[in-house]
Coordinates of C-alpha atoms in Angstrom, one line a residue:
Chain A
M1 CA 81.1 -96.3 52.6
D2 CA 82.1 -98.6 55.4
D3 CA 79.1 -97.3 57.3
S4 CA 76.8 -98.1 54.4
I5 CA 78.0 -101.7 54.2
R6 CA 77.5 -102.2 57.9
F7 CA 74.0 -100.6 57.6
I8 CA 73.2 -103.0 54.8
M9 CA 74.5 -106.1 56.5
E10 CA 73.0 -105.4 60.0
D11 CA 69.9 -103.3 59.6
L12 CA 68.7 -103.9 56.1
S13 CA 69.3 -107.6 55.1
G14 CA 67.1 -109.2 57.7
P15 CA 63.9 -107.2 57.1
L16 CA 64.4 -107.2 53.3
L17 CA 64.8 -110.9 53.3
Q18 CA 61.5 -111.3 55.2
G19 CA 59.9 -108.7 52.9
T20 CA 61.1 -110.6 49.8
L21 CA 59.6 -113.8 51.2
A22 CA 56.3 -112.0 51.9
S23 CA 56.3 -110.6 48.3
L24 CA 57.0 -114.1 46.9
K25 CA 54.1 -115.5 49.0
L26 CA 51.8 -112.9 47.5
I27 CA 53.0 -113.7 43.9
V28 CA 52.9 -117.5 44.3
C29 CA 49.4 -117.5 45.8
S30 CA 48.1 -115.2 43.1
V31 CA 49.6 -116.7 39.9
P32 CA 47.8 -120.1 39.7
F33 CA 44.4 -118.7 40.5
G34 CA 45.0 -115.8 38.1
L35 CA 45.7 -118.2 35.3
A36 CA 42.7 -120.3 36.2
L37 CA 40.5 -117.3 36.3
G38 CA 41.9 -116.2 32.9
F39 CA 41.1 -119.6 31.4
M40 CA 37.6 -119.5 32.8
L41 CA 36.9 -116.0 31.6
A42 CA 38.3 -116.7 28.1
S43 CA 36.4 -119.9 27.6
G44 CA 33.3 -118.2 28.9
W45 CA 33.8 -115.4 26.5
V46 CA 34.4 -117.5 23.5
Y47 CA 32.3 -120.6 24.1
G48 CA 29.7 -119.4 26.6
N49 CA 26.1 -118.7 25.7
K50 CA 25.0 -115.1 25.4
P51 CA 24.6 -114.1 29.1
V52 CA 27.8 -115.9 30.2
S53 CA 29.8 -114.3 27.4
W54 CA 28.4 -110.9 28.2
L55 CA 29.2 -111.4 31.9
C56 CA 32.8 -112.3 31.1
R57 CA 33.2 -109.4 28.7
T58 CA 31.8 -106.9 31.2
Y59 CA 34.0 -108.3 34.0
V60 CA 37.1 -107.9 31.9
A61 CA 36.2 -104.4 30.8
L62 CA 35.4 -103.2 34.3
V63 CA 38.5 -104.7 35.9
K64 CA 40.8 -103.4 33.1
G65 CA 39.3 -99.9 33.4
T66 CA 39.7 -99.7 37.2
P67 CA 43.2 -98.9 38.6
L68 CA 44.4 -101.9 40.6
L69 CA 44.9 -99.7 43.6
I70 CA 41.2 -98.7 43.6
L71 CA 40.2 -102.4 43.2
L72 CA 42.3 -103.2 46.3
F73 CA 40.7 -100.3 48.2
I74 CA 37.2 -101.6 47.2
I75 CA 38.1 -105.1 48.4
Y76 CA 39.8 -104.0 51.6
F77 CA 37.6 -101.1 52.7
C78 CA 34.2 -101.8 51.1
L79 CA 33.7 -105.6 51.6
P80 CA 33.6 -105.2 55.4
S81 CA 30.4 -103.2 55.0
F82 CA 28.9 -106.4 53.5
G83 CA 30.2 -108.5 56.4
L84 CA 33.3 -109.9 54.7
T85 CA 36.5 -108.7 56.4
L86 CA 39.7 -109.8 54.7
S87 CA 43.2 -109.6 56.1
P88 CA 45.5 -107.3 54.1
F89 CA 47.2 -110.4 52.7
F90 CA 44.0 -112.0 51.4
A91 CA 42.6 -108.7 50.2
S92 CA 45.7 -108.1 48.1
V93 CA 45.8 -111.7 46.8
L94 CA 42.1 -111.4 45.8
G95 CA 42.8 -108.1 44.0
F96 CA 45.8 -109.5 42.2
I97 CA 43.9 -112.6 41.1
M98 CA 40.9 -110.5 39.8
C99 CA 43.2 -108.1 37.9
N100 CA 45.6 -110.8 36.6
G101 CA 42.7 -113.0 35.5
A102 CA 41.2 -110.2 33.5
Y103 CA 44.4 -109.4 31.7
N104 CA 45.3 -113.1 31.2
S105 CA 41.9 -113.8 29.7
E106 CA 42.6 -111.4 26.8
Y107 CA 45.7 -113.3 25.8
I108 CA 44.0 -116.7 26.2
R109 CA 41.0 -115.6 24.3
G110 CA 43.3 -114.5 21.4
A111 CA 45.0 -117.8 21.6
I112 CA 41.8 -119.8 21.6
L113 CA 40.6 -117.9 18.5
S114 CA 43.9 -118.6 16.7
V115 CA 43.3 -122.3 16.9
R116 CA 41.5 -123.3 13.7
S117 CA 37.8 -123.9 14.3
G118 CA 37.9 -126.9 12.0
Q119 CA 39.7 -128.8 14.8
L120 CA 36.7 -128.4 17.1
I121 CA 34.4 -129.7 14.4
A122 CA 36.7 -132.6 13.7
A123 CA 36.9 -133.5 17.3
R124 CA 33.1 -133.4 17.6
S125 CA 32.7 -135.6 14.6
L126 CA 35.0 -138.1 16.3
G127 CA 32.4 -138.4 19.0
M128 CA 34.0 -136.1 21.6
S129 CA 31.6 -133.9 23.7
R130 CA 32.0 -130.2 23.3
A131 CA 33.7 -129.8 26.7
Q132 CA 36.0 -132.8 26.0
A133 CA 37.0 -131.3 22.7
I134 CA 37.7 -127.9 24.2
I135 CA 39.7 -129.3 27.1
S136 CA 41.8 -131.9 25.2
I137 CA 42.1 -130.4 21.7
V138 CA 41.8 -126.6 21.8
M139 CA 43.2 -125.7 25.2
P140 CA 46.6 -127.5 25.0
Q141 CA 47.3 -125.6 21.8
A142 CA 45.8 -122.3 23.1
A143 CA 47.7 -122.5 26.4
R144 CA 51.0 -122.7 24.5
R145 CA 50.2 -119.8 22.3
A146 CA 49.0 -117.7 25.3
L147 CA 52.1 -118.4 27.3
P148 CA 54.2 -115.4 26.1
G149 CA 51.4 -113.0 26.9
C150 CA 50.5 -114.5 30.2
S151 CA 54.2 -114.5 31.3
N152 CA 54.3 -110.8 30.6
E153 CA 51.2 -110.4 32.9
I154 CA 52.9 -112.4 35.6
I155 CA 56.0 -110.2 35.4
Y156 CA 53.6 -107.2 35.8
L157 CA 52.2 -109.0 38.8
V158 CA 55.6 -109.2 40.4
K159 CA 55.9 -105.5 40.2
Y160 CA 52.3 -104.8 41.2
S161 CA 52.7 -106.9 44.3
S162 CA 54.3 -103.7 45.8
L163 CA 50.8 -102.2 46.0
A164 CA 50.0 -104.6 48.9
Y165 CA 52.1 -102.2 51.0
I166 CA 49.4 -99.6 50.7
L167 CA 47.0 -102.1 52.3
S168 CA 49.5 -102.3 55.1
Y169 CA 50.7 -105.8 54.2
I170 CA 54.5 -105.6 54.9
E171 CA 56.2 -107.0 51.8
L172 CA 59.4 -105.9 50.2
T173 CA 58.5 -102.3 49.5
G174 CA 56.8 -101.9 52.9
A175 CA 59.8 -103.4 54.8
G176 CA 62.1 -101.1 52.9
K177 CA 59.9 -98.0 53.5
M178 CA 59.9 -98.7 57.2
I179 CA 63.7 -98.9 57.4
A180 CA 64.2 -95.9 55.1
T181 CA 62.0 -93.7 57.3
R182 CA 63.8 -94.8 60.4
S183 CA 67.3 -94.3 59.0
F184 CA 66.7 -91.6 56.4
R185 CA 68.7 -93.5 53.8
F186 CA 66.0 -93.4 51.2
T187 CA 68.3 -93.6 48.1
L188 CA 70.3 -96.5 49.4
V189 CA 67.3 -98.5 50.6
F190 CA 65.1 -98.0 47.6
S191 CA 68.0 -98.7 45.2
I192 CA 68.6 -102.0 46.9
I193 CA 64.8 -102.8 46.8
G194 CA 64.9 -101.9 43.1
L195 CA 67.7 -104.4 42.5
V196 CA 65.8 -107.1 44.3
Y197 CA 62.8 -106.5 42.1
L198 CA 65.0 -106.5 39.0
V199 CA 66.4 -109.8 40.1
M200 CA 62.9 -111.3 40.7
V201 CA 61.7 -110.0 37.3
T202 CA 64.8 -111.3 35.5
I203 CA 64.5 -114.7 37.1
A204 CA 60.8 -114.9 36.3
S205 CA 61.4 -114.1 32.6
I206 CA 64.2 -116.7 32.4
I207 CA 61.8 -119.3 33.9
F208 CA 59.1 -118.4 31.4
M209 CA 61.6 -118.6 28.4
W210 CA 62.7 -122.0 29.6
L211 CA 59.0 -123.1 30.0
E212 CA 58.2 -121.9 26.5
K213 CA 61.0 -123.9 25.0
K214 CA 60.2 -126.9 27.2
L215 CA 56.5 -126.9 26.2
A216 CA 57.1 -126.1 22.5
V217 CA 55.7 -128.8 20.1
P218 CA 58.2 -129.2 17.2
G219 CA 56.8 -127.6 14.1
F220 CA 54.3 -125.5 16.1
E221 CA 56.7 -123.0 17.6
A222 CA 55.1 -119.6 18.1
K223 CA 57.0 -116.9 16.1
R224 CA 58.5 -114.5 18.5
Q225 CA 59.2 -110.9 17.5
Chain B
M1 CA 19.5 -92.8 49.8
Q2 CA 22.1 -91.7 52.3
N3 CA 24.7 -93.1 50.0
A4 CA 23.5 -91.0 47.2
L5 CA 23.7 -87.9 49.4
I6 CA 27.3 -88.8 50.4
I7 CA 28.3 -89.2 46.8
L8 CA 26.6 -86.0 45.8
E9 CA 28.3 -84.1 48.6
S10 CA 31.8 -85.5 48.0
L11 CA 31.8 -85.9 44.2
P12 CA 32.8 -82.3 43.4
N13 CA 35.8 -82.6 45.6
I14 CA 36.8 -86.0 44.0
A15 CA 36.0 -84.9 40.5
W16 CA 38.3 -81.9 41.0
G17 CA 41.1 -84.6 41.2
L18 CA 40.2 -85.4 37.6
F19 CA 42.3 -82.5 36.4
T20 CA 45.3 -83.7 38.4
T21 CA 44.9 -87.2 37.1
L22 CA 44.6 -86.0 33.6
G23 CA 47.5 -83.7 34.1
L24 CA 49.6 -86.6 35.3
V25 CA 48.5 -88.8 32.3
I26 CA 49.0 -86.2 29.6
T27 CA 52.4 -85.0 31.0
A28 CA 53.6 -88.6 31.3
L29 CA 52.4 -89.4 27.8
A30 CA 54.2 -86.3 26.4
V31 CA 57.4 -87.0 28.4
G32 CA 57.3 -90.7 27.3
L33 CA 56.9 -89.7 23.6
A34 CA 59.6 -87.0 23.8
V35 CA 62.1 -89.5 25.4
G36 CA 60.9 -92.8 24.0
L37 CA 60.8 -91.9 20.3
P38 CA 64.4 -90.8 20.0
L39 CA 65.4 -93.8 22.1
G40 CA 63.5 -96.1 19.7
V41 CA 65.1 -94.5 16.6
I42 CA 68.6 -94.7 18.1
Q43 CA 68.1 -98.3 19.0
V44 CA 67.3 -99.2 15.4
Y45 CA 69.6 -97.0 13.4
W46 CA 72.5 -96.4 15.7
G47 CA 72.2 -99.9 17.2
N48 CA 75.9 -100.5 17.6
S49 CA 77.0 -97.1 18.7
L50 CA 78.1 -96.3 22.2
F51 CA 74.5 -95.4 23.1
S52 CA 73.1 -98.8 22.7
R53 CA 74.3 -100.3 26.0
P54 CA 73.1 -97.4 28.2
I55 CA 69.7 -97.4 26.4
A56 CA 69.3 -101.1 27.0
I57 CA 70.1 -100.7 30.7
Y58 CA 67.7 -97.7 30.9
V59 CA 64.9 -99.7 29.4
W60 CA 65.6 -102.8 31.5
F61 CA 65.8 -100.7 34.7
L62 CA 62.6 -98.8 34.2
R63 CA 60.6 -101.8 33.0
G64 CA 61.8 -104.0 35.8
L65 CA 60.9 -101.8 38.7
P66 CA 57.5 -101.4 40.3
S67 CA 56.2 -97.9 39.8
L68 CA 55.7 -97.6 43.6
V69 CA 59.4 -98.3 44.2
L70 CA 60.4 -95.8 41.4
L71 CA 58.2 -93.2 43.0
F72 CA 59.7 -93.6 46.4
L73 CA 63.2 -93.7 45.0
F74 CA 62.8 -90.5 43.1
Y75 CA 60.6 -88.7 45.7
Y76 CA 62.4 -89.5 48.9
G77 CA 65.8 -90.5 47.4
L78 CA 67.2 -89.1 44.2
F79 CA 65.6 -85.7 44.0
P80 CA 66.4 -84.6 47.6
L81 CA 69.9 -86.0 47.1
L82 CA 70.4 -83.8 44.1
G83 CA 69.0 -80.9 46.1
V84 CA 65.9 -80.5 43.9
D85 CA 62.8 -79.9 45.8
L86 CA 59.9 -80.7 43.5
P87 CA 56.2 -80.9 44.5
P88 CA 54.9 -84.4 44.4
F89 CA 52.9 -83.8 41.2
F90 CA 56.0 -83.2 39.2
V91 CA 57.8 -86.1 40.7
G92 CA 54.8 -88.3 39.9
A93 CA 54.5 -87.0 36.3
A94 CA 58.3 -87.4 35.8
V95 CA 58.4 -91.0 37.1
L96 CA 55.3 -92.1 35.1
G97 CA 56.7 -90.3 32.1
L98 CA 60.2 -91.9 32.3
R99 CA 58.6 -95.3 32.9
S100 CA 56.4 -94.9 29.9
S101 CA 59.3 -93.7 27.8
A102 CA 60.9 -97.1 28.3
Y103 CA 57.8 -98.9 27.1
Q104 CA 57.2 -96.4 24.3
S105 CA 60.8 -96.8 23.0
Q106 CA 60.1 -100.5 22.5
I107 CA 56.8 -99.8 20.8
F108 CA 58.5 -97.4 18.4
R109 CA 61.4 -99.7 17.9
G110 CA 59.0 -102.5 16.8
A111 CA 57.1 -100.1 14.5
I112 CA 60.3 -98.9 12.8
L113 CA 61.5 -102.4 12.3
S114 CA 58.2 -103.3 10.6
V115 CA 58.8 -100.7 7.9
D116 CA 60.5 -102.4 5.1
Q117 CA 64.2 -101.6 5.4
G118 CA 64.6 -101.4 1.6
Q119 CA 62.9 -98.0 1.8
M120 CA 65.8 -96.7 3.9
Q121 CA 68.2 -97.9 1.2
A122 CA 66.1 -96.4 -1.5
A123 CA 65.9 -93.0 0.3
R124 CA 69.7 -93.1 0.8
S125 CA 70.3 -93.9 -2.8
L126 CA 68.2 -90.8 -3.7
G127 CA 70.6 -88.7 -1.8
M128 CA 68.8 -88.2 1.4
S129 CA 70.9 -88.2 4.6
K130 CA 70.1 -90.8 7.2
P131 CA 68.3 -88.4 9.6
C132 CA 66.4 -86.9 6.6
A133 CA 65.3 -90.3 5.5
I134 CA 64.2 -91.3 9.0
E135 CA 62.2 -88.1 9.4
N136 CA 60.5 -88.0 6.0
V137 CA 60.3 -91.7 4.9
I138 CA 60.4 -94.0 7.9
L139 CA 58.7 -92.2 10.7
P140 CA 55.5 -91.1 8.9
Q141 CA 54.9 -94.8 8.3
A142 CA 56.2 -96.1 11.6
L143 CA 54.2 -93.6 13.7
R144 CA 51.0 -94.8 12.0
I145 CA 51.9 -98.4 12.6
A146 CA 52.8 -97.6 16.2
L147 CA 49.5 -95.8 17.0
P148 CA 47.4 -98.8 18.1
A149 CA 50.1 -100.1 20.5
W150 CA 50.8 -96.5 21.6
S151 CA 47.2 -95.9 22.5
N152 CA 47.4 -98.8 24.9
E153 CA 49.8 -96.6 27.0
Y154 CA 46.8 -94.3 27.8
P155 CA 44.8 -96.8 29.9
I156 CA 48.1 -98.1 31.5
L157 CA 49.1 -94.6 32.5
L158 CA 45.6 -93.7 33.6
T159 CA 45.4 -96.7 36.0
D160 CA 49.0 -96.3 37.1
S161 CA 48.5 -92.7 37.9
S162 CA 46.6 -93.6 41.0
V163 CA 49.8 -95.0 42.5
C164 CA 50.9 -91.4 43.0
Y165 CA 48.5 -91.6 45.9
A166 CA 51.5 -93.0 47.9
I167 CA 53.5 -89.8 47.6
G168 CA 50.5 -87.6 48.3
V169 CA 49.6 -86.2 44.8
M170 CA 46.1 -84.8 45.1
E171 CA 44.7 -87.0 42.3
M172 CA 41.3 -88.7 42.4
L173 CA 42.2 -91.7 44.6
T174 CA 43.9 -89.5 47.2
R175 CA 40.8 -87.2 47.3
A176 CA 38.5 -90.2 47.5
S177 CA 40.3 -91.6 50.4
L178 CA 40.3 -88.3 52.2
Q179 CA 36.6 -88.1 51.6
V180 CA 36.3 -91.6 53.0
S181 CA 38.1 -90.7 56.2
R182 CA 35.7 -87.8 56.5
T183 CA 32.4 -89.5 55.8
R184 CA 33.4 -93.1 56.7
A185 CA 31.5 -94.4 53.7
P186 CA 34.0 -96.4 51.6
V187 CA 31.5 -98.3 49.5
P188 CA 29.8 -95.5 47.6
L189 CA 32.9 -93.3 47.3
Y190 CA 35.4 -95.8 46.1
L191 CA 32.9 -97.3 43.7
A192 CA 32.1 -93.8 42.3
T193 CA 35.8 -93.2 41.8
A194 CA 36.1 -96.5 40.0
V195 CA 33.2 -95.5 37.7
I196 CA 34.9 -92.2 36.9
F197 CA 38.1 -94.0 36.0
I198 CA 36.2 -96.4 33.8
I199 CA 34.4 -93.6 32.0
M200 CA 37.7 -91.7 31.5
N201 CA 39.2 -94.9 30.1
Y202 CA 36.3 -95.3 27.7
I203 CA 36.3 -91.7 26.5
G204 CA 40.1 -91.7 26.0
M205 CA 40.0 -95.0 24.1
R206 CA 37.2 -93.7 21.8
I207 CA 39.3 -90.6 21.0
L208 CA 42.4 -92.6 20.3
R209 CA 40.5 -95.1 18.1
S210 CA 39.1 -92.2 16.1
A211 CA 42.6 -90.8 15.8
E212 CA 43.7 -94.2 14.4
R213 CA 41.0 -94.1 11.8
R214 CA 41.8 -90.5 11.0
F215 CA 45.5 -91.2 10.3
H216 CA 45.0 -94.5 8.6
I217 CA 46.0 -94.5 5.0
P218 CA 43.6 -96.6 2.8
G219 CA 45.3 -99.7 1.5
F220 CA 48.2 -99.4 3.9
G221 CA 49.0 -102.1 6.3
G222 CA 48.3 -102.0 10.0
S223 CA 44.8 -102.0 11.6

């Protein structure tokens, strides 16, 4: 027991802290672009002309059908053949953005469709351009409705960030794996890593609940199951 | 042209992994159903018994951890600690199944709650016992309501099964990466593997959609 505590304090805490920071870096770099991609795909799907809409639909179907790990392998191992070599970090972030964007777009699309189409017509009749009406009338409402779904996806992203380890980017899981193989204390190390992930996921869900409450417009609260 | 040859040459080996992948997915779905359904029922109908807290922790734990960490924890940690020496396939299937059971329990919980609770009272007043009413009145409806959400577990498990690569299960991605290290041609092989996954996803979803139509009762809510 004493030995375990000394092991945790001396050998484990430093690398795990670095690993946690590396994981956070991955997540923080992916989330904003994933949301942006989701918005672009969703508006392209709903409002785009035929080819744009088809392109967005196909992209979402392809990315959702491919395991994220294979997407990461394609980005990391295949792109160099086309002259684009990415570091493990950028390859993972690109993969996370592509995957997260595709899933987000589904929620945002649903949210856009749930805004009454009369509002768009009313905004147009007030002299707004189509783009203006979408950006300042439809999107603020759709974003609020899509938030619960997107926050789920971001929590998935926290967990999927562990896949960057397979592209040899040393984040939390990778750092733990290295120590565990050196010390043979697999159960202890991975239990602690699991706890760190649980803490990250719990904090993320608290932040999103707070954000949802903060952004709620009185009288327009989404019904939560 | 050369790419086509490489694909043609390696594809039988990669496609052989299809059985392993499907084995993982089907085992995990079955484990998830067998564990998740009772958990969902207990959460709704025995909600304030002594089971409720452990179940809530079980679900929170399995939903909050990345599957990669769970795989490492079980494969290198828990199973060796218990003295059980399982081949990677069974560890992978067990981990994916337990993880899925946490998600499925929530799907079934939601579906059971969406059945009007007056039906339970009506069944009880007709003299049915609680388990009897759950089995004959509530679940036949709840399972139909749960089916669309439950079918979403298939693509999730299908894509997650490739994570078993990390503990060396010989599924499609593992085979593909072995072929890549042999032929040094990542582009055609990984793309081909992605295509196989997409096709399997599509076929599975078609089957599940037709199952939804098959079990749908006309005039009854749901999709």
